[in-house]
Coordinates of N, CA, C and O in Angstrom, one line a residue:
M1 N 7.5 -6.7 -32.4 CA 7.7 -5.5 -31.7 C 7.9 -5.7 -30.2 O 7.1 -6.4 -29.6
P2 N 9.0 -5.2 -29.6 CA 9.3 -5.5 -28.2 C 8.3 -4.8 -27.3 O 7.8 -3.7 -27.6
D3 N 8.1 -5.4 -26.2 CA 7.1 -4.9 -25.2 C 7.8 -3.7 -24.5 O 8.9 -3.7 -24.1
S4 N 7.1 -2.6 -24.5 CA 7.6 -1.3 -23.9 C 7.3 -1.2 -22.4 O 7.6 -0.2 -21.8
T5 N 6.7 -2.2 -21.8 CA 6.4 -2.2 -20.4 C 7.6 -2.3 -19.6 O 8.4 -3.2 -19.8
P6 N 7.9 -1.4 -18.6 CA 9.1 -1.5 -17.8 C 9.1 -2.8 -17.0 O 8.1 -3.3 -16.5
T7 N 10.3 -3.4 -16.9 CA 10.5 -4.7 -16.2 C 11.3 -4.5 -14.9 O 11.4 -5.5 -14.2
T8 N 11.9 -3.4 -14.7 CA 12.6 -3.2 -13.5 C 12.1 -1.9 -12.8 O 11.6 -1.0 -13.5
F9 N 12.4 -1.8 -11.5 CA 11.9 -0.7 -10.8 C 12.4 0.7 -11.3 O 11.7 1.6 -11.4
G10 N 13.7 0.7 -11.7 CA 14.3 1.9 -12.2 C 13.7 2.4 -13.5 O 14.0 3.6 -13.9
R11 N 13.0 1.6 -14.2 CA 12.5 2.0 -15.5 C 11.0 2.3 -15.4 O 10.3 2.4 -16.5
L12 N 10.4 2.4 -14.3 CA 9.0 2.8 -14.1 C 8.8 4.2 -14.7 O 9.6 5.1 -14.5
E13 N 7.7 4.3 -15.4 CA 7.3 5.6 -15.9 C 6.9 6.5 -14.7 O 6.3 6.0 -13.8
P14 N 7.2 7.8 -14.7 CA 6.8 8.6 -13.6 C 5.2 8.7 -13.7 O 4.6 8.6 -14.7
S15 N 4.7 9.0 -12.5 CA 3.2 9.2 -12.4 C 2.8 10.5 -13.1 O 3.6 11.4 -13.1
R16 N 1.6 10.5 -13.7 CA 1.1 11.8 -14.2 C 0.6 12.7 -13.1 O 0.6 13.9 -13.3
W17 N 0.2 12.1 -12.0 CA -0.1 12.8 -10.8 C 0.4 12.0 -9.6 O 0.5 10.8 -9.7
P18 N 0.6 12.6 -8.5 CA 1.1 11.9 -7.3 C 0.0 10.8 -6.9 O -1.1 11.2 -6.7
G19 N 0.4 9.6 -6.8 CA -0.5 8.5 -6.4 C -1.1 7.7 -7.5 O -1.8 6.7 -7.3
Q20 N -0.8 8.1 -8.7 CA -1.4 7.4 -9.9 C -1.0 5.9 -9.9 O -1.9 5.1 -10.0
R21 N 0.2 5.6 -9.7 CA 0.7 4.2 -9.7 C 0.2 3.5 -8.5 O 0.2 2.2 -8.5
L22 N -0.3 4.2 -7.5 CA -0.9 3.5 -6.3 C -2.4 3.4 -6.4 O -3.0 2.8 -5.5
G23 N -2.9 3.8 -7.5 CA -4.4 3.7 -7.7 C -5.2 4.8 -6.9 O -6.4 4.6 -6.7
L24 N -4.5 5.9 -6.6 CA -5.2 7.0 -5.8 C -5.6 8.1 -6.8 O -5.0 8.3 -7.8
P25 N -6.7 8.8 -6.4 CA -7.2 9.9 -7.3 C -6.2 11.0 -7.4 O -5.4 11.2 -6.5
D26 N -6.4 11.9 -8.4 CA -5.6 13.0 -8.6 C -5.9 14.1 -7.5 O -5.0 14.8 -7.1
E27 N -7.2 14.3 -7.2 CA -7.6 15.3 -6.2 C -8.6 14.8 -5.2 O -9.2 13.8 -5.5
G28 N -8.8 15.6 -4.2 CA -9.8 15.3 -3.2 C -9.5 14.2 -2.3 O -8.4 13.8 -2.1
R29 N -10.6 13.7 -1.6 CA -10.4 12.7 -0.6 C -9.7 11.5 -1.1 O -10.1 11.0 -2.2
G30 N -8.7 11.0 -0.4 CA -8.0 9.8 -0.8 C -6.8 10.1 -1.7 O -6.0 9.2 -2.1
S31 N -6.6 11.3 -2.2 CA -5.5 11.7 -3.0 C -4.2 11.9 -2.1 O -4.4 12.1 -0.9
V32 N -3.1 11.8 -2.7 CA -1.8 12.0 -1.9 C -1.8 13.4 -1.3 O -2.1 14.4 -2.0
G33 N -1.4 13.5 0.0 CA -1.3 14.8 0.6 C -0.2 15.6 0.0 O 0.9 15.1 -0.1
R34 N -0.5 16.8 -0.4 CA 0.5 17.7 -1.0 C 1.4 18.4 0.0 O 1.2 18.4 1.2
V35 N 2.4 19.0 -0.5 CA 3.5 19.6 0.3 C 3.0 20.7 1.3 O 3.4 20.7 2.4
G36 N 2.1 21.5 0.9 CA 1.6 22.6 1.8 C 0.9 22.0 3.0 O 1.2 22.4 4.2
R37 N 0.1 20.9 2.9 CA -0.5 20.3 4.0 C 0.5 19.6 4.9 O 0.4 19.5 6.1
R38 N 1.5 19.0 4.2 CA 2.6 18.3 5.0 C 3.3 19.3 5.9 O 3.6 19.0 7.0
F39 N 3.7 20.4 5.3 CA 4.4 21.4 6.1 C 3.5 21.9 7.3 O 4.0 22.1 8.4
L40 N 2.3 22.2 7.0 CA 1.4 22.6 8.1 C 1.3 21.5 9.2 O 1.5 21.8 10.4
A41 N 1.2 20.2 8.8 CA 1.2 19.1 9.8 C 2.4 19.1 10.6 O 2.3 19.0 11.8
I42 N 3.6 19.1 10.0 CA 4.8 19.0 10.8 C 5.0 20.3 11.6 O 5.5 20.2 12.8
A43 N 4.6 21.4 11.2 CA 4.7 22.6 12.0 C 3.8 22.5 13.2 O 4.2 22.9 14.3
V44 N 2.6 22.0 13.1 CA 1.7 21.9 14.2 C 2.3 20.9 15.2 O 2.3 21.1 16.4
D45 N 2.8 19.7 14.7 CA 3.4 18.7 15.6 C 4.6 19.2 16.3 O 4.8 19.0 17.5
W46 N 5.5 19.9 15.6 CA 6.7 20.4 16.2 C 6.4 21.5 17.2 O 7.0 21.5 18.3
A47 N 5.5 22.4 16.9 CA 5.1 23.4 17.9 C 4.5 22.8 19.2 O 4.8 23.2 20.3
A48 N 3.7 21.7 19.0 CA 3.1 21.0 20.2 C 4.2 20.4 21.0 O 4.2 20.5 22.2
A49 N 5.2 19.8 20.3 CA 6.3 19.1 21.0 C 7.1 20.2 21.8 O 7.6 20.0 22.9
I50 N 7.4 21.3 21.2 CA 8.1 22.4 21.8 C 7.4 22.9 23.1 O 8.0 23.0 24.2
L51 N 6.1 23.1 23.0 CA 5.3 23.6 24.1 C 5.3 22.6 25.2 O 5.4 23.0 26.4
I52 N 5.1 21.3 24.9 CA 5.1 20.3 26.0 C 6.5 20.2 26.6 O 6.6 20.1 27.9
A53 N 7.5 20.3 25.8 CA 8.9 20.2 26.4 C 9.2 21.4 27.3 O 10.0 21.3 28.2
L54 N 8.6 22.5 27.1 CA 8.8 23.7 27.9 C 8.4 23.4 29.4 O 8.9 24.1 30.3
A55 N 7.5 22.5 29.6 CA 7.0 22.2 30.9 C 8.1 21.5 31.7 O 8.0 21.4 32.9
F56 N 9.1 21.0 31.0 CA 10.1 20.2 31.7 C 11.6 20.7 31.6 O 12.4 20.3 32.4
A57 N 11.8 21.7 30.7 CA 13.1 22.2 30.6 C 13.1 23.6 29.9 O 12.2 23.9 29.1
P58 N 14.0 24.5 30.3 CA 14.0 25.8 29.7 C 14.3 25.7 28.2 O 15.1 24.9 27.7
Y59 N 13.7 26.7 27.4 CA 13.8 26.6 26.0 C 15.2 26.5 25.4 O 15.5 25.8 24.4
S60 N 16.1 27.3 26.0 CA 17.5 27.4 25.4 C 18.4 26.2 25.8 O 19.6 26.2 25.4
S61 N 17.9 25.3 26.5 CA 18.7 24.2 27.0 C 18.8 23.0 26.0 O 17.9 22.8 25.2
T62 N 19.9 22.3 26.1 CA 20.1 21.1 25.3 C 19.0 20.0 25.7 O 18.5 19.4 24.8
L63 N 18.7 20.0 26.9 CA 17.6 19.0 27.4 C 16.3 19.3 26.7 O 15.6 18.4 26.2
H64 N 16.0 20.6 26.5 CA 14.7 21.0 25.8 C 14.8 20.5 24.4 O 13.7 20.0 23.9
S65 N 15.9 20.6 23.7 CA 16.0 20.2 22.3 C 15.7 18.7 22.2 O 15.0 18.2 21.3
W66 N 16.4 17.9 23.1 CA 16.2 16.4 23.1 C 14.8 16.0 23.5 O 14.2 15.1 22.9
L67 N 14.2 16.7 24.5 CA 12.8 16.5 24.9 C 11.9 16.8 23.7 O 10.9 16.0 23.5
T68 N 12.1 17.8 23.0 CA 11.2 18.2 21.9 C 11.2 17.1 20.8 O 10.2 16.6 20.4
L69 N 12.4 16.6 20.5 CA 12.5 15.5 19.5 C 11.8 14.3 20.1 O 11.1 13.6 19.3
G70 N 12.1 13.9 21.3 CA 11.5 12.7 21.9 C 10.0 12.8 22.0 O 9.3 11.8 21.7
I71 N 9.5 14.0 22.3 CA 8.0 14.1 22.4 C 7.4 14.1 21.0 O 6.4 13.4 20.8
F72 N 8.1 14.7 20.0 CA 7.6 14.6 18.6 C 7.5 13.2 18.2 O 6.5 12.7 17.6
V73 N 8.6 12.4 18.4 CA 8.6 11.0 18.0 C 7.5 10.2 18.7 O 6.8 9.4 18.1
L74 N 7.4 10.4 20.0 CA 6.4 9.7 20.8 C 5.0 10.0 20.2 O 4.1 9.1 20.1
M75 N 4.7 11.3 19.9 CA 3.4 11.7 19.4 C 3.1 10.9 18.1 O 2.0 10.5 17.9
Q76 N 4.1 10.9 17.2 CA 3.9 10.2 15.9 C 3.6 8.7 16.2 O 2.6 8.1 15.6
I77 N 4.4 8.0 17.0 CA 4.2 6.6 17.2 C 2.9 6.3 17.9 O 2.3 5.2 17.6
V78 N 2.4 7.1 18.8 CA 1.2 6.9 19.5 C 0.0 7.2 18.6 O -1.0 6.4 18.6
F79 N 0.0 8.4 18.0 CA -1.2 8.8 17.3 C -1.4 8.2 15.9 O -2.6 8.1 15.4
I80 N -0.4 7.8 15.2 CA -0.6 7.2 13.8 C -1.4 6.0 13.9 O -2.4 5.9 13.2
P81 N -1.1 5.0 14.8 CA -2.0 3.8 14.8 C -3.3 4.0 15.5 O -4.3 3.3 15.3
T82 N -3.4 5.1 16.3 CA -4.7 5.2 17.1 C -5.7 6.2 16.4 O -6.9 5.9 16.4
I83 N -5.2 7.3 15.8 CA -6.2 8.2 15.1 C -5.9 8.4 13.7 O -6.5 9.2 13.0
G84 N -5.0 7.5 13.1 CA -4.7 7.6 11.7 C -3.7 8.6 11.2 O -3.5 8.8 10.1
G85 N -3.1 9.3 12.2 CA -2.0 10.3 11.9 C -1.8 11.1 13.1 O -2.4 10.9 14.1
S86 N -0.8 11.9 13.0 CA -0.5 12.8 14.2 C -1.5 13.8 14.3 O -2.4 14.0 13.4
V87 N -1.5 14.6 15.4 CA -2.4 15.7 15.6 C -2.3 16.7 14.4 O -3.3 17.2 13.8
G88 N -1.0 17.0 14.0 CA -0.8 17.9 12.8 C -1.4 17.3 11.6 O -2.0 18.1 10.8
H89 N -1.3 16.0 11.3 CA -1.9 15.4 10.1 C -3.4 15.6 10.1 O -4.0 16.0 9.1
R90 N -4.0 15.4 11.3 CA -5.4 15.5 11.4 C -5.9 16.9 11.2 O -6.9 17.2 10.5
V91 N -5.2 17.9 11.8 CA -5.5 19.3 11.6 C -5.4 19.7 10.1 O -6.2 20.5 9.6
A92 N -4.4 19.2 9.4 CA -4.2 19.5 8.0 C -5.1 18.6 7.1 O -5.0 18.8 5.9
G93 N -5.9 17.8 7.7 CA -6.8 17.0 6.8 C -6.2 15.8 6.2 O -6.5 15.5 5.0
L94 N -5.2 15.2 6.8 CA -4.4 14.1 6.3 C -4.5 12.9 7.2 O -4.9 13.0 8.3
R95 N -4.2 11.7 6.6 CA -4.1 10.5 7.4 C -3.1 9.6 6.7 O -2.9 9.7 5.5
I96 N -2.5 8.7 7.5 CA -1.6 7.8 7.0 C -2.2 6.4 6.9 O -2.8 5.9 7.8
V97 N -2.1 5.8 5.7 CA -2.6 4.5 5.5 C -1.6 3.6 4.9 O -0.7 4.0 4.2
P98 N -1.6 2.3 5.2 CA -0.7 1.4 4.5 C -1.1 1.1 3.1 O -2.3 1.1 2.7
I99 N -0.2 0.9 2.2 CA -0.4 0.7 0.8 C -1.3 -0.6 0.6 O -2.1 -0.6 -0.2
S100 N -1.0 -1.6 1.5 CA -1.7 -2.8 1.4 C -3.2 -2.8 1.9 O -3.9 -3.7 1.8
G101 N -3.6 -1.6 2.5 CA -4.9 -1.5 3.1 C -4.9 -2.0 4.5 O -3.9 -2.5 5.0
G102 N -6.0 -1.8 5.1 CA -6.2 -2.2 6.5 C -5.6 -1.2 7.5 O -5.4 -0.1 7.2
W103 N -5.4 -1.8 8.7 CA -4.8 -1.0 9.8 C -3.3 -0.8 9.6 O -2.6 -1.7 9.2
V104 N -2.8 0.4 10.0 CA -1.4 0.7 9.8 C -0.5 -0.1 10.7 O 0.7 -0.3 10.4
G105 N -1.1 -0.7 11.8 CA -0.3 -1.5 12.7 C 0.6 -0.8 13.6 O 0.5 0.5 13.8
L106 N 1.5 -1.5 14.3 CA 2.4 -0.9 15.3 C 3.8 -0.7 14.7 O 4.5 0.3 15.1
W107 N 4.3 -1.5 13.9 CA 5.7 -1.4 13.4 C 5.8 -0.3 12.4 O 6.8 0.4 12.3
R108 N 4.8 0.0 11.5 CA 5.0 1.0 10.5 C 5.2 2.4 11.1 O 6.1 3.1 10.6
P109 N 4.4 2.8 12.1 CA 4.6 4.1 12.7 C 6.0 4.2 13.3 O 6.6 5.3 13.2
I110 N 6.5 3.1 13.9 CA 7.9 3.2 14.5 C 8.9 3.4 13.4 O 9.8 4.3 13.5
V111 N 8.9 2.5 12.4 CA 9.9 2.6 11.3 C 9.8 4.0 10.6 O 10.8 4.7 10.4
R112 N 8.6 4.4 10.3 CA 8.4 5.7 9.6 C 8.9 6.9 10.4 O 9.5 7.8 9.9
T113 N 8.6 6.8 11.8 CA 9.0 7.9 12.6 C 10.5 8.0 12.9 O 11.1 9.1 12.9
V114 N 11.1 6.8 13.0 CA 12.6 6.8 13.2 C 13.2 7.4 12.0 O 14.2 8.3 12.1
L115 N 12.8 7.0 10.8 CA 13.3 7.6 9.6 C 13.0 9.1 9.4 O 13.8 9.9 9.0
L116 N 11.8 9.5 9.8 CA 11.4 10.9 9.8 C 12.3 11.7 10.8 O 12.8 12.8 10.4
A117 N 12.7 11.2 11.9 CA 13.5 11.9 12.9 C 14.9 12.1 12.4 O 15.6 13.1 12.8
I118 N 15.4 11.3 11.5 CA 16.8 11.5 11.0 C 16.8 12.4 9.7 O 17.8 12.6 9.1
V119 N 15.6 12.9 9.3 CA 15.4 13.9 8.3 C 15.7 13.5 6.9 O 14.9 13.7 6.0
V120 N 16.9 12.9 6.6 CA 17.3 12.7 5.2 C 16.3 11.9 4.4 O 16.0 12.3 3.3
P121 N 15.8 10.8 4.9 CA 14.8 10.1 4.1 C 13.6 10.9 3.7 O 12.9 10.6 2.7
V122 N 13.2 11.9 4.5 CA 12.1 12.7 4.2 C 12.3 13.6 2.9 O 11.4 13.9 2.2
L123 N 13.6 13.9 2.7 CA 14.0 14.7 1.6 C 14.1 14.0 0.2 O 14.2 14.6 -0.8
V124 N 13.9 12.7 0.2 CA 14.0 11.9 -1.0 C 12.6 11.4 -1.3 O 12.0 10.6 -0.6
W125 N 12.0 11.9 -2.4 CA 10.7 11.6 -2.8 C 10.7 11.0 -4.2 O 11.6 11.2 -5.0
D126 N 9.6 10.2 -4.4 CA 9.4 9.7 -5.8 C 8.3 10.5 -6.5 O 7.8 11.5 -5.9
S127 N 7.9 10.1 -7.7 CA 6.9 10.9 -8.4 C 5.5 10.8 -7.8 O 4.6 11.5 -8.2
D128 N 5.3 9.9 -6.8 CA 4.1 9.8 -6.1 C 4.1 10.6 -4.8 O 3.2 10.6 -4.0
Q129 N 5.2 11.4 -4.7 CA 5.4 12.3 -3.5 C 5.4 11.5 -2.2 O 5.0 12.0 -1.2
R130 N 5.9 10.3 -2.3 CA 6.1 9.5 -1.1 C 7.6 9.6 -0.7 O 8.5 9.3 -1.5
G131 N 7.8 10.0 0.5 CA 9.2 10.1 1.0 C 9.7 8.7 1.3 O 9.0 7.7 1.4
F132 N 11.0 8.6 1.4 CA 11.7 7.3 1.6 C 11.2 6.6 2.9 O 11.0 5.4 2.9
H133 N 10.9 7.4 3.9 CA 10.3 6.9 5.1 C 9.0 6.2 4.9 O 8.7 5.2 5.5
D134 N 8.1 6.8 4.0 CA 6.9 6.2 3.7 C 7.0 4.9 2.9 O 6.3 3.9 3.1
K135 N 8.0 5.0 2.0 CA 8.2 3.8 1.1 C 8.7 2.6 1.9 O 8.2 1.5 1.8
I136 N 9.6 2.8 2.8 CA 10.2 1.7 3.7 C 9.1 1.2 4.6 O 8.9 0.0 4.8
A137 N 8.2 2.1 5.1 CA 7.1 1.7 6.0 C 5.9 1.1 5.3 O 5.0 0.6 5.9
G138 N 5.9 1.3 4.0 CA 4.8 0.8 3.2 C 3.5 1.6 3.4 O 2.4 1.1 3.4
T139 N 3.7 2.9 3.6 CA 2.6 3.8 3.9 C 2.5 4.9 2.9 O 3.4 5.1 2.1
V140 N 1.4 5.6 2.9 CA 1.2 6.8 2.0 C 0.4 7.8 2.8 O -0.5 7.4 3.6
L141 N 0.7 9.0 2.7 CA 0.0 10.1 3.4 C -1.1 10.6 2.4 O -0.8 11.1 1.4
I142 N -2.4 10.5 2.8 CA -3.5 10.9 1.9 C -4.4 11.9 2.6 O -4.3 12.1 3.8
R143 N -5.2 12.6 1.7 CA -6.1 13.5 2.3 C -7.3 12.7 2.9 O -7.8 11.8 2.3
A144 N -7.7 13.2 4.0 CA -8.8 12.5 4.8 C -10.1 12.8 4.2 O -10.3 13.8 3.6

């Protein structure tokens, strides 16, 4: 009888719950952060970036738009390695950890945030609810 274990990435069985293939629990602390918490986190971060940018440029200006994006990116890159996630992540009870364990380091937040800023990779998810930006950076967003 042939072995039914998938041998290629494209043939992996979908997870029964987000994070199952990563060894994460279905619910509670350490489980994959769900969509509602993610939306709350990004809303908090974006609102903070808008408010900070207002100190430097009028809301309706092109400069304000670019400053907002730049401040958002900077907050992600600074706070992910220092407090385990952005301010929005922490407010929503989330944190970012590397799949391999240990400290997230410096390069993962940069790669993850650049991909997050171009939006499209965020819209591509797998059955573990990890966006392409998290897959490339080797991270997962979990409940704290």
